[in-house]
CSV table of C-alpha atoms in Angstrom, one decimal:
chain,number,residue,atom,x,y,z
A,1040,MET,CA,-43.4,214.0,-41.5
A,1041,ILE,CA,-40.9,211.6,-43.0
A,1042,GLY,CA,-39.2,212.5,-46.3
A,1043,MET,CA,-36.2,212.0,-48.2
A,1044,ASP,CA,-34.3,214.7,-46.1
A,1045,ASN,CA,-34.9,213.0,-42.8
A,1046,TYR,CA,-35.8,209.3,-43.2
A,1047,GLU,CA,-32.4,208.3,-41.8
A,1048,ILE,CA,-33.4,209.7,-38.4
A,1049,TRP,CA,-36.7,208.0,-38.7
A,1050,PHE,CA,-34.9,204.7,-39.3
A,1051,ILE,CA,-33.0,205.1,-36.4
A,1052,ASP,CA,-35.8,206.0,-34.2
A,1053,PHE,CA,-37.7,203.1,-35.5
A,1054,LEU,CA,-35.0,200.8,-34.7
A,1055,ASP,CA,-34.7,202.2,-31.3
A,1056,GLY,CA,-38.4,201.5,-30.9
A,1057,LYS,CA,-39.1,205.3,-30.4
A,1058,LEU,CA,-41.8,205.8,-33.1
A,1059,SER,CA,-45.4,205.9,-32.2
A,1060,SER,CA,-47.9,203.6,-33.8
A,1061,GLY,CA,-48.9,206.5,-36.2
A,1062,GLN,CA,-45.4,207.3,-37.1
A,1063,GLU,CA,-44.6,203.5,-37.8
A,1064,ALA,CA,-47.6,203.5,-40.1
A,1065,GLU,CA,-46.2,206.6,-41.8
A,1066,LEU,CA,-42.8,205.0,-42.0
A,1067,TYR,CA,-44.3,201.9,-43.6
A,1068,THR,CA,-46.3,204.0,-46.2
A,1069,PHE,CA,-43.0,205.9,-47.0
A,1070,LEU,CA,-41.1,202.6,-47.4
A,1071,SER,CA,-43.8,201.3,-49.7
A,1072,LEU,CA,-43.3,204.3,-51.9
A,1073,HIS,CA,-39.4,204.0,-51.8
A,1074,PRO,CA,-38.8,200.3,-51.5
A,1075,ASP,CA,-35.2,200.9,-52.5
A,1076,LEU,CA,-34.6,202.3,-49.1
A,1077,LYS,CA,-35.4,199.1,-47.4
A,1078,ALA,CA,-32.0,197.7,-47.9
A,1079,GLU,CA,-30.6,200.8,-46.2
A,1080,LEU,CA,-32.8,200.3,-43.2
A,1081,ASP,CA,-31.8,196.7,-43.0
A,1082,ASP,CA,-28.1,197.7,-43.2
A,1083,LEU,CA,-28.5,200.0,-40.2
A,1084,SER,CA,-28.5,196.9,-37.7
A,1085,VAL,CA,-28.2,193.4,-38.2
A,1086,ASP,CA,-29.6,192.8,-34.7
A,1087,VAL,CA,-32.9,194.1,-36.0
A,1088,PRO,CA,-35.3,191.7,-37.6
A,1089,LEU,CA,-35.4,192.2,-41.4
A,1090,LEU,CA,-37.7,194.9,-42.5
A,1091,PHE,CA,-39.7,192.4,-44.5
A,1092,GLU,CA,-40.4,190.6,-41.3
A,1093,THR,CA,-41.4,193.7,-39.7
A,1094,LEU,CA,-43.4,194.9,-42.7
A,1095,HIS,CA,-45.3,191.6,-43.2
A,1096,VAL,CA,-48.8,192.5,-43.5
A,1097,PRO,CA,-50.0,189.2,-41.7
A,1098,ASP,CA,-47.4,189.8,-39.1
A,1099,LEU,CA,-48.6,193.3,-38.0
A,1100,PRO,CA,-51.9,192.1,-36.6
A,1101,LEU,CA,-49.8,189.7,-34.5
A,1102,LYS,CA,-47.8,192.4,-33.0
A,1103,LYS,CA,-50.6,195.0,-32.6
A,1104,GLU,CA,-54.0,194.6,-31.1
A,1105,ILE,CA,-56.6,195.6,-33.6
A,1106,LYS,CA,-59.2,197.7,-31.9
A,1107,PRO,CA,-62.7,197.3,-33.4
A,1108,VAL,CA,-64.5,200.4,-34.4
A,1109,GLY,CA,-68.3,200.0,-35.1
A,1110,ASN,CA,-68.7,196.9,-37.4
A,1111,ILE,CA,-65.1,196.8,-38.3
A,1112,THR,CA,-63.3,194.2,-36.5
A,1113,GLU,CA,-60.1,192.1,-36.7
A,1114,ALA,CA,-62.3,189.4,-38.3
A,1115,ASN,CA,-63.5,191.5,-41.2
A,1116,TYR,CA,-61.2,194.5,-41.5
A,1117,GLU,CA,-59.6,193.1,-44.8
A,1118,GLN,CA,-63.1,192.7,-46.3
A,1119,ILE,CA,-63.6,196.4,-45.6
A,1120,PHE,CA,-60.2,197.3,-47.0
A,1121,ILE,CA,-61.1,195.3,-50.3
A,1122,ALA,CA,-64.6,197.0,-50.3
A,1123,SER,CA,-63.0,200.4,-50.0
A,1124,ARG,CA,-60.6,199.6,-53.0
A,1125,GLU,CA,-63.5,198.4,-55.1
A,1126,GLY,CA,-65.6,201.5,-54.2
A,1127,ASP,CA,-68.3,199.6,-52.5
A,1128,LEU,CA,-68.3,201.5,-49.3
A,1129,SER,CA,-71.1,204.0,-48.4
A,1130,SER,CA,-70.3,207.4,-47.0
A,1131,SER,CA,-70.9,206.3,-43.5
A,1132,GLU,CA,-68.8,203.2,-44.0
A,1133,LYS,CA,-66.1,205.3,-45.4
A,1134,LEU,CA,-66.1,207.5,-42.2
A,1135,GLY,CA,-66.1,204.3,-40.1
A,1136,LEU,CA,-63.0,203.0,-41.9
A,1137,GLU,CA,-61.2,206.4,-41.5
A,1138,GLU,CA,-61.9,206.2,-37.7
A,1139,PHE,CA,-60.8,202.5,-37.6
A,1140,LEU,CA,-57.5,203.5,-39.2
A,1141,THR,CA,-57.1,206.5,-37.0
A,1142,ILE,CA,-57.2,204.1,-34.0
A,1143,ASN,CA,-55.2,201.4,-35.7
A,1144,PRO,CA,-52.8,203.3,-37.7
A,1145,PHE,CA,-50.5,200.3,-38.3
A,1146,LEU,CA,-53.1,198.9,-40.7
A,1147,VAL,CA,-52.6,201.9,-43.1
A,1148,PHE,CA,-50.0,200.1,-44.8
A,1149,GLU,CA,-52.0,196.9,-45.3
A,1150,LYS,CA,-54.8,198.9,-46.7
A,1151,SER,CA,-52.5,200.6,-49.2
A,1152,TYR,CA,-51.2,197.1,-50.2
A,1153,TYR,CA,-54.7,196.3,-51.4
A,1154,GLU,CA,-55.0,199.5,-53.4
A,1155,LYS,CA,-51.9,198.6,-55.1
A,1156,LEU,CA,-52.5,195.1,-55.9
A,1157,THR,CA,-53.8,195.4,-59.4
A,1158,VAL,CA,-53.6,193.0,-62.2
A,1159,SER,CA,-52.3,195.0,-65.3
A,1160,HIS,CA,-51.1,194.1,-68.7
A,1161,ARG,CA,-47.6,194.7,-70.3
A,1162,GLY,CA,-48.8,196.4,-73.3
A,1163,GLU,CA,-49.1,193.3,-75.5
A,1164,ARG,CA,-50.7,193.9,-78.7
A,1165,PHE,CA,-52.6,191.6,-81.2
A,1166,LEU,CA,-50.5,192.2,-84.3
A,1167,GLN,CA,-52.6,190.3,-86.9
A,1168,LYS,CA,-55.6,192.8,-86.9
A,1169,ASN,CA,-55.4,192.9,-90.8
A,1170,ARG,CA,-56.2,189.3,-90.7
A,1171,LEU,CA,-59.3,189.8,-88.6
A,1172,LYS,CA,-60.6,192.7,-90.7
A,1173,ARG,CA,-63.3,192.3,-93.5
A,1174,SER,CA,-64.1,194.3,-96.6
A,1175,PRO,CA,-67.0,196.5,-96.2
A,1176,LEU,CA,-69.8,195.8,-98.8
A,1177,VAL,CA,-72.3,197.7,-100.7
A,1178,VAL,CA,-75.6,196.1,-100.7
A,1179,PRO,CA,-77.1,196.8,-104.2
A,1180,LEU,CA,-80.7,197.5,-104.3
A,1181,PHE,CA,-81.6,195.4,-107.3
A,1182,ARG,CA,-80.3,193.2,-109.9
A,1183,TYR,CA,-78.7,195.8,-112.2
A,1184,ALA,CA,-76.9,197.1,-109.3
A,1185,ALA,CA,-75.9,193.7,-108.2
A,1186,ALA,CA,-74.6,193.0,-111.7
A,1187,ALA,CA,-72.7,196.2,-111.5
A,1188,SER,CA,-71.2,195.3,-108.3
A,1189,VAL,CA,-69.9,192.1,-109.6
A,1190,ILE,CA,-68.4,194.0,-112.5
A,1191,VAL,CA,-66.8,196.6,-110.2
A,1192,LEU,CA,-65.5,193.8,-108.0
A,1193,LEU,CA,-63.8,192.1,-111.0
A,1194,GLY,CA,-62.6,195.3,-112.6
A,1195,VAL,CA,-61.1,196.9,-109.4
A,1196,GLY,CA,-59.5,193.7,-108.4
A,1197,ILE,CA,-58.2,193.0,-111.9
A,1198,ALA,CA,-57.0,196.6,-112.3
A,1199,ARG,CA,-55.4,196.8,-109.0
A,1200,TYR,CA,-53.7,193.4,-109.4
A,1201,ASN,CA,-52.4,193.9,-112.9
A,1202,LEU,CA,-51.2,197.6,-112.4
A,1203,GLY,CA,-49.4,196.4,-109.3
A,1204,ILE,CA,-51.8,198.8,-107.2
A,1205,SER,CA,-51.8,197.5,-103.7
A,1206,HIS,CA,-53.6,200.5,-102.3
A,1207,GLN,CA,-56.1,202.7,-104.2
A,1208,PRO,CA,-55.2,206.4,-103.8
A,1209,ALA,CA,-58.1,208.5,-102.9
A,1210,GLU,CA,-57.8,210.7,-105.9
A,1211,MET,CA,-57.6,207.8,-108.4
A,1212,ALA,CA,-60.5,207.6,-110.7
A,1213,LEU,CA,-61.9,204.6,-112.4
A,1214,SER,CA,-64.5,205.0,-115.0
A,1215,TYR,CA,-66.3,202.1,-116.5
A,1216,THR,CA,-69.4,201.3,-118.6
A,1217,TRP,CA,-71.5,198.3,-118.4
A,1218,GLY,CA,-74.6,197.0,-120.1
A,1219,PHE,CA,-76.5,194.3,-121.6
A,1220,PRO,CA,-75.9,193.4,-125.1
A,1221,LYS,CA,-79.0,195.2,-126.3
A,1222,THR,CA,-78.4,199.0,-126.1
A,1223,GLY,CA,-80.5,201.9,-125.7
A,1224,TYR,CA,-81.0,202.0,-122.1
A,1225,PRO,CA,-81.3,205.2,-120.0
A,1226,GLN,CA,-78.0,206.9,-119.2
A,1227,VAL,CA,-77.0,207.4,-115.7
A,1228,GLU,CA,-74.2,209.5,-114.5
A,1229,VAL,CA,-72.6,208.9,-111.1
A,1230,THR,CA,-69.7,210.0,-109.1
A,1231,ASN,CA,-69.3,207.3,-106.6
A,1232,VAL,CA,-70.7,204.0,-105.7
A,1233,SER,CA,-73.3,205.4,-103.3
A,1234,ASN,CA,-74.6,207.5,-106.2
A,1235,VAL,CA,-74.6,204.4,-108.4
A,1236,MET,CA,-77.2,202.9,-106.1
A,1237,ALA,CA,-79.1,206.1,-105.7
A,1238,ALA,CA,-79.1,206.7,-109.5
A,1239,ALA,CA,-80.1,203.1,-110.1
A,1240,GLN,CA,-83.0,203.5,-107.6
A,1241,THR,CA,-84.1,206.6,-109.3
A,1242,LYS,CA,-84.0,205.0,-112.6
A,1243,LYS,CA,-85.6,201.7,-111.3
A,1244,HIS,CA,-89.0,202.3,-113.1
A,1245,GLU,CA,-87.4,203.1,-116.3
A,1246,ILE,CA,-85.2,200.1,-116.1
A,1247,THR,CA,-88.0,197.8,-115.1
A,1248,GLU,CA,-90.0,199.0,-118.0
A,1249,ALA,CA,-87.2,198.7,-120.5
A,1250,MET,CA,-86.2,195.2,-119.2
A,1251,GLY,CA,-85.5,192.8,-121.9
A,1252,ARG,CA,-84.8,195.7,-124.5
A,1253,SER,CA,-81.5,197.2,-123.6
A,1254,VAL,CA,-79.1,198.4,-120.9
A,1255,ASN,CA,-76.3,200.8,-121.2
A,1256,LEU,CA,-75.3,202.7,-118.2
A,1257,PRO,CA,-72.1,204.7,-118.5
A,1258,MET,CA,-71.0,205.3,-115.0
A,1259,ARG,CA,-68.1,207.1,-113.6
A,1260,ILE,CA,-66.6,206.3,-110.2
A,1261,THR,CA,-64.3,208.4,-108.4
A,1262,GLY,CA,-62.6,207.7,-105.0
A,1263,ILE,CA,-62.7,204.0,-105.4
A,1264,ASP,CA,-61.7,203.7,-101.8
A,1265,LEU,CA,-64.9,205.1,-100.7
A,1266,GLN,CA,-67.5,202.4,-101.1
A,1267,VAL,CA,-66.7,200.3,-104.0
A,1268,ALA,CA,-66.4,198.7,-101.0
A,1269,VAL,CA,-65.5,195.6,-102.7
A,1270,PRO,CA,-61.9,196.1,-101.8
A,1271,LEU,CA,-61.6,192.4,-101.9
A,1272,PRO,CA,-58.9,190.7,-100.0
A,1273,THR,CA,-56.4,191.4,-102.5
A,1274,HIS,CA,-54.2,188.6,-101.5
A,1275,GLY,CA,-56.9,186.2,-102.2
A,1276,PHE,CA,-58.7,187.6,-105.1
A,1277,ASN,CA,-56.4,186.4,-108.0
A,1278,ALA,CA,-55.0,183.4,-106.2
A,1279,ASN,CA,-56.7,180.8,-108.3
A,1280,ILE,CA,-57.2,182.5,-111.6
A,1281,SER,CA,-54.7,181.2,-114.1
A,1282,GLU,CA,-52.9,183.3,-116.6
A,1283,SER,CA,-54.6,181.7,-119.5
A,1284,HIS,CA,-57.7,183.4,-118.5
A,1285,PHE,CA,-56.2,186.7,-118.9
A,1286,PRO,CA,-54.6,187.2,-122.5
A,1287,GLY,CA,-52.2,189.9,-122.3
A,1288,PHE,CA,-52.0,190.1,-118.6
A,1289,SER,CA,-49.1,188.9,-116.6
A,1290,ILE,CA,-50.3,187.1,-113.5
A,1291,GLN,CA,-47.8,187.0,-110.7
A,1292,GLU,CA,-48.4,184.7,-107.7
A,1293,ASN,CA,-46.4,186.6,-105.3
A,1294,GLY,CA,-48.0,188.1,-102.1
A,1295,MET,CA,-50.5,185.3,-101.8
A,1296,ASP,CA,-51.4,184.3,-98.3
A,1297,ASP,CA,-52.1,180.7,-97.6
A,1298,ASP,CA,-55.6,181.4,-96.8
A,1299,ALA,CA,-56.2,183.1,-100.0
A,1300,LEU,CA,-59.7,182.4,-101.4
A,1301,SER,CA,-60.4,181.3,-104.8
A,1302,PHE,CA,-62.1,183.6,-107.3
A,1303,ARG,CA,-65.5,181.7,-106.8
A,1304,GLN,CA,-65.2,181.9,-103.1
A,1305,VAL,CA,-64.6,185.4,-103.0
A,1306,VAL,CA,-67.5,186.3,-105.2
A,1307,GLY,CA,-69.7,183.8,-103.4
A,1308,LYS,CA,-68.9,185.5,-100.2
A,1309,VAL,CA,-69.5,188.8,-101.6
A,1310,MET,CA,-72.8,187.7,-102.9
A,1311,GLU,CA,-73.8,185.9,-99.8
A,1312,SER,CA,-72.8,188.9,-97.6
A,1313,SER,CA,-74.7,191.3,-99.9
A,1314,PHE,CA,-77.9,189.5,-100.6
A,1315,GLY,CA,-78.2,186.8,-98.2
A,1316,GLU,CA,-80.2,183.7,-99.2
A,1317,SER,CA,-83.3,185.6,-100.5
A,1318,GLY,CA,-81.6,186.4,-103.9
A,1319,LEU,CA,-81.2,189.6,-105.7
A,1320,SER,CA,-84.4,190.4,-107.2
A,1321,ASP,CA,-86.7,191.5,-104.4
A,1322,GLY,CA,-88.5,194.5,-105.5
A,1323,LEU,CA,-87.7,193.9,-109.1
A,1324,ARG,CA,-88.6,191.0,-111.3
A,1325,LYS,CA,-89.9,188.7,-108.8
A,1326,GLU,CA,-91.1,186.2,-111.4
A,1327,GLN,CA,-87.7,185.7,-112.4
A,1328,PRO,CA,-85.6,185.7,-109.2
A,1329,ILE,CA,-81.8,185.8,-109.4
A,1330,THR,CA,-80.2,184.2,-106.4
A,1331,ALA,CA,-76.9,184.6,-104.9
A,1332,LYS,CA,-76.0,181.2,-106.3
A,1333,ASP,CA,-76.9,182.3,-109.8
A,1334,MET,CA,-74.7,185.3,-109.4
A,1335,VAL,CA,-71.9,183.2,-108.3
A,1336,ASP,CA,-72.3,180.7,-111.1
A,1337,LEU,CA,-72.6,183.6,-113.5
A,1338,ALA,CA,-69.5,185.3,-112.3
A,1339,ALA,CA,-67.5,182.1,-112.1
A,1340,SER,CA,-68.6,180.8,-115.5
A,1341,PRO,CA,-65.9,182.5,-117.5
A,1342,PHE,CA,-63.4,180.7,-115.6
A,1343,LYS,CA,-64.7,177.2,-116.3
A,1344,ASN,CA,-62.5,175.0,-118.4
A,1345,ASP,CA,-65.1,174.5,-121.1
A,1346,LYS,CA,-65.5,178.2,-121.7
A,1347,GLN,CA,-63.5,180.6,-123.8
A,1348,PRO,CA,-61.8,183.2,-121.8
A,1349,VAL,CA,-64.1,186.3,-121.9
A,1350,LEU,CA,-61.8,188.7,-120.1
A,1351,SER,CA,-59.4,190.7,-122.3
A,1352,THR,CA,-57.7,193.9,-122.3
A,1353,THR,CA,-57.8,196.6,-124.9
A,1354,GLY,CA,-55.5,199.6,-125.3
A,1355,ASP,CA,-52.4,199.7,-123.4
A,1356,ASN,CA,-50.6,201.1,-120.6
A,1357,THR,CA,-49.2,204.2,-122.2
A,1358,GLY,CA,-50.6,207.6,-121.5
A,1359,GLY,CA,-51.4,206.5,-118.0
A,1360,LYS,CA,-54.5,204.8,-119.1
A,1361,ARG,CA,-55.4,201.2,-119.1
A,1362,ARG,CA,-58.6,199.6,-120.5
A,1363,ILE,CA,-60.0,196.3,-119.5
A,1364,LYS,CA,-62.9,194.7,-121.3
A,1365,LEU,CA,-65.0,192.3,-119.4
A,1366,ASN,CA,-67.7,190.1,-120.7
A,1367,LEU,CA,-69.5,187.9,-118.4
A,1368,GLY,CA,-72.0,186.6,-120.9
A,1369,ILE,CA,-75.0,188.8,-120.4
A,1370,PHE,CA,-73.2,191.9,-119.5
A,1371,GLU,CA,-70.1,193.5,-120.5
A,1372,ALA,CA,-67.9,196.1,-118.9
A,1373,ASP,CA,-65.3,198.4,-120.1
A,1374,PHE,CA,-62.8,199.6,-117.3
A,1375,ALA,CA,-60.4,202.5,-117.9
A,1376,LEU,CA,-58.0,203.4,-115.1
A,1377,HIS,CA,-57.0,206.9,-115.2
B,882,MET,CA,-73.3,195.6,-87.3
B,883,THR,CA,-71.8,196.5,-90.5
B,884,ALA,CA,-68.5,195.6,-91.8
B,885,SER,CA,-67.1,199.0,-91.0
B,886,GLU,CA,-68.3,198.8,-87.4
B,887,TYR,CA,-66.8,195.3,-87.1
B,888,ASN,CA,-63.5,196.5,-88.4
B,889,ARG,CA,-63.7,199.2,-85.9
B,890,CYS,CA,-64.1,196.6,-83.2
B,891,VAL,CA,-61.0,195.0,-84.5
B,892,ASP,CA,-59.1,198.3,-84.1
B,893,GLU,CA,-60.4,199.1,-80.7
B,894,PHE,CA,-60.6,195.8,-78.9
B,895,ALA,CA,-58.5,193.1,-80.5
B,896,ASP,CA,-55.7,194.2,-78.1
B,897,GLY,CA,-57.8,194.0,-75.1
B,898,VAL,CA,-59.3,190.8,-75.9
B,899,TYR,CA,-55.9,189.4,-76.5
B,900,ARG,CA,-54.5,190.6,-73.2
B,901,PHE,CA,-57.5,189.2,-71.3
B,902,VAL,CA,-57.1,185.8,-72.9
B,903,LEU,CA,-53.3,185.8,-72.5
B,904,LYS,CA,-53.5,186.8,-69.0
B,905,ASN,CA,-55.7,183.8,-68.2
B,906,ILE,CA,-54.0,181.1,-70.1
B,907,ARG,CA,-50.4,182.4,-70.4
B,908,ASP,CA,-50.1,180.8,-73.8
B,909,THR,CA,-49.4,183.2,-76.7
B,910,GLU,CA,-50.4,181.0,-79.6
B,911,ALA,CA,-53.4,179.8,-77.9
B,912,ALA,CA,-54.4,183.3,-77.0
B,913,LYS,CA,-54.0,184.4,-80.8
B,914,ASP,CA,-56.2,181.5,-81.8
B,915,ILE,CA,-58.9,182.3,-79.4
B,916,VAL,CA,-58.8,185.9,-80.5
B,917,GLN,CA,-59.1,184.8,-84.1
B,918,ASP,CA,-62.0,182.5,-83.3
B,919,THR,CA,-63.7,185.2,-81.3
B,920,PHE,CA,-63.8,187.7,-84.2
B,921,GLU,CA,-64.7,185.0,-86.6
B,922,LYS,CA,-67.8,184.5,-84.6
B,923,MET,CA,-68.5,188.0,-84.3
B,924,TRP,CA,-68.2,188.3,-88.1
B,925,ARG,CA,-70.6,185.3,-88.8
B,926,LEU,CA,-73.2,186.7,-86.4
B,927,ARG,CA,-72.8,190.5,-87.0
B,928,GLU,CA,-76.2,190.9,-88.3
B,929,GLY,CA,-77.6,190.2,-84.8
B,930,ILE,CA,-75.0,192.2,-82.9
B,931,ASP,CA,-75.6,195.8,-81.9
B,932,ALA,CA,-72.4,197.7,-82.7
B,933,ASN,CA,-72.7,199.6,-79.4
B,934,LYS,CA,-72.3,196.2,-77.5
B,935,GLY,CA,-69.4,195.1,-79.5
B,936,LYS,CA,-66.9,195.2,-76.7
B,937,SER,CA,-69.3,193.2,-74.5
B,938,TYR,CA,-69.9,190.6,-77.1
B,939,LEU,CA,-66.4,190.2,-77.8
B,940,PHE,CA,-65.3,189.5,-74.3
B,941,THR,CA,-68.3,187.3,-73.7
B,942,ALA,CA,-67.4,185.2,-76.7
B,943,ALA,CA,-63.7,185.2,-75.8
B,944,TYR,CA,-64.5,184.1,-72.3
B,945,ARG,CA,-66.6,181.1,-73.5
B,946,THR,CA,-63.8,180.2,-76.0
B,947,LEU,CA,-61.3,180.5,-73.2
B,948,ILE,CA,-63.4,178.3,-70.8
B,949,ASP,CA,-63.7,175.6,-73.6
B,950,PHE,CA,-60.0,175.8,-74.2
B,951,THR,CA,-59.0,175.5,-70.7
B,952,ARG,CA,-61.5,172.6,-70.1
B,953,ARG,CA,-59.9,170.6,-73.2
B,954,LYS,CA,-56.5,171.4,-71.8
B,955,ARG,CA,-57.5,170.1,-68.5
B,956,GLN,CA,-58.5,166.8,-70.1
B,957,ASN,CA,-55.3,166.4,-71.8
B,958,VAL,CA,-53.1,167.2,-68.9
B,959,SER,CA,-52.7,165.1,-65.8
B,960,ASP,CA,-53.8,166.7,-62.6
B,961,GLU,CA,-50.3,166.3,-61.3
B,962,LYS,CA,-49.0,168.5,-64.0
B,963,LEU,CA,-51.6,171.1,-63.4
B,964,ILE,CA,-50.8,171.4,-59.8
B,965,SER,CA,-47.0,171.6,-60.6
B,966,TRP,CA,-47.8,174.5,-62.8
B,967,GLU,CA,-49.3,176.3,-60.0
B,968,SER,CA,-46.7,175.7,-57.6
B,969,GLU,CA,-43.4,175.8,-59.5
B,970,THR,CA,-40.7,177.7,-57.9
B,971,VAL,CA,-41.0,181.4,-58.0
B,972,VAL,CA,-38.4,183.6,-59.4
B,973,ALA,CA,-39.3,187.3,-58.9
B,974,HIS,CA,-38.2,189.6,-61.8
B,975,ASP,CA,-40.6,192.5,-61.0
B,976,VAL,CA,-43.8,193.3,-59.2
B,977,LYS,CA,-46.0,192.9,-62.2
B,978,GLU,CA,-44.6,189.4,-62.7
B,979,MET,CA,-45.2,188.5,-59.1
B,980,ILE,CA,-48.7,189.7,-59.3
B,981,ASP,CA,-49.2,187.6,-62.4
B,982,ARG,CA,-47.8,184.6,-60.5
B,983,ALA,CA,-50.3,185.3,-57.7
B,984,LEU,CA,-53.1,185.5,-60.4
B,985,GLY,CA,-51.9,182.1,-61.6
B,986,THR,CA,-52.6,180.6,-58.2
B,987,LEU,CA,-56.3,181.6,-58.3
B,988,PRO,CA,-59.1,179.3,-59.4
B,989,GLU,CA,-60.2,180.1,-63.0
B,990,ASP,CA,-63.4,181.8,-62.1
B,991,GLN,CA,-61.7,184.3,-59.9
B,992,ARG,CA,-58.8,184.8,-62.3
B,993,VAL,CA,-61.3,185.8,-65.0
B,994,VAL,CA,-63.2,188.1,-63.1
B,995,ILE,CA,-60.2,189.9,-61.6
B,996,THR,CA,-58.7,190.4,-64.9
B,997,LEU,CA,-61.9,191.8,-66.3
B,998,ARG,CA,-62.2,194.1,-63.4
B,999,ASP,CA,-58.6,195.3,-63.2
B,1000,MET,CA,-57.7,195.3,-66.9
B,1001,GLU,CA,-61.0,196.5,-68.5
B,1002,GLY,CA,-62.5,198.2,-65.6
B,1003,TYR,CA,-65.7,196.3,-65.8
B,1004,SER,CA,-68.4,196.7,-63.1
B,1005,TYR,CA,-69.8,193.7,-61.2
B,1006,ASP,CA,-72.9,193.5,-63.3
B,1007,GLU,CA,-71.0,193.9,-66.6
B,1008,ILE,CA,-68.7,191.0,-65.7
B,1009,GLY,CA,-71.8,189.1,-64.7
B,1010,GLU,CA,-73.2,189.5,-68.2
B,1011,ILE,CA,-70.0,188.4,-69.8
B,1012,THR,CA,-69.4,185.3,-67.6
B,1013,GLY,CA,-72.9,184.4,-66.7
B,1014,PHE,CA,-72.3,184.7,-62.9
B,1015,SER,CA,-74.6,186.6,-60.7
B,1016,GLU,CA,-73.5,190.1,-59.7
B,1017,SER,CA,-73.1,188.8,-56.0
B,1018,GLN,CA,-71.0,185.9,-57.2
B,1019,VAL,CA,-68.7,188.3,-59.1
B,1020,LYS,CA,-68.2,190.4,-56.2
B,1021,VAL,CA,-67.5,187.4,-53.9
B,1022,TYR,CA,-65.0,186.0,-56.4
B,1023,ILE,CA,-63.2,189.4,-56.6
B,1024,TYR,CA,-63.1,189.8,-52.8
B,1025,ARG,CA,-61.6,186.2,-52.5
B,1026,ALA,CA,-59.2,186.9,-55.2
B,1027,ARG,CA,-57.9,190.1,-53.9
B,1028,LEU,CA,-57.4,188.3,-50.4
B,1029,ALA,CA,-55.8,185.2,-51.9
B,1030,MET,CA,-53.4,187.3,-54.1
B,1031,LYS,CA,-52.4,189.4,-51.2
B,1032,LYS,CA,-51.6,186.7,-48.9
B,1033,TYR,CA,-49.6,185.0,-51.6
B,1034,LEU,CA,-47.6,188.1,-52.2
B,1035,VAL,CA,-47.0,188.7,-48.6
B,1036,SER,CA,-46.0,185.2,-48.1
B,1037,LEU,CA,-43.3,185.7,-50.8
B,1038,GLU,CA,-42.3,189.0,-49.2
B,1039,VAL,CA,-43.3,191.0,-52.1
B,1040,LEU,CA,-43.5,194.7,-51.2
B,1041,LEU,CA,-46.0,196.6,-53.4
């Protein structure tokens, strides 16, 4: 058997024409594994045709008579080699191919050529994955949850922006309250956004009954990353909000991408994604549906030029606590970042 | 498909889709655009997409966008230039590059199926689902592609 310790002897025997067909096939296979040795073989004799010429797969059949075995002939043996490579041969066909190669050993190399001929990549990576990603969204169950989601959306976005938080640590807690101007609604205590929805669903009947009287739902959300789920594209959220809308806030325009969305667009997308075109009030007050468009208009209203700014801060940054008060007309929200 | 499932598809398949497109058009910027378009489409239609078939959907969409791209390009480039692209002087740097060069000599259909087969390991019927070819068509294209690539490489004395 040819190896690194005796290949030179094989080379000389090859050049002297002393190798059998099977040994020549073995030599070809060896050279395919060690192509660097080809030059060494070529150097042994300038009188001998270049190895490439000798190794040329198409040349081999010209130099050797291909003996058919079963259905494998000179006309179709390459198809059989490809079929073998693709795993398309049956057990009996595999046996036939083995026999064919035993009888025509000089074709072993050609078969191995097909097996090595594979299109492969170079490890290229798509580096803009973050641009492709989207924010997961919570689908609120009814209008109160929907309203809450808008407020959470606003509050989280604003808090994150103004406090310079680019990524919400898991342990950070954000508490907020929201409610309609009228008070006295049932109290709901929740620990995360999933629970907001669950709690809201539980209280659905009470809320429905009390509709029009009052709403006051203190909530506590922990682990904002979980499902507040409205981690808006932070680069886009504040892009088109002017500083005048946020007394006491310092709006910085850095870090905005060219494809940043306007506030209205963002809210619109969230609403559209969350509620579709059917509106928000299915299962609740069907006689007075609130559509996604309504919500968008509502959420955008504070930012229209003819309206007074309705977003303001209370408290300060000292003591690690920041409060943000949000009034969108029919509901208010108080955010405190701990 | 939820947003989380969509994002998972981005993480798992964006590289593969990009490589598939890039291998077929050899244009980095165009490949990025096609990947972007493909995922945009997936996001728009996510409600009707089974998350378990996300990869198949992505490659199908990428393939269609790729075909549109090459057709548009073909309309904008003279036949003469297209031919010269395929027959320009070969300078071998490594075996992979030579195989890529051989790939570039194939007809578009063969090129697509062979890249799906070799780079993604798709079966004949899976490639058929992506490209719209019948299973037997896919098989024929793959066989022809292998044969043509081998002959091309051998003619250049490329030892694999």
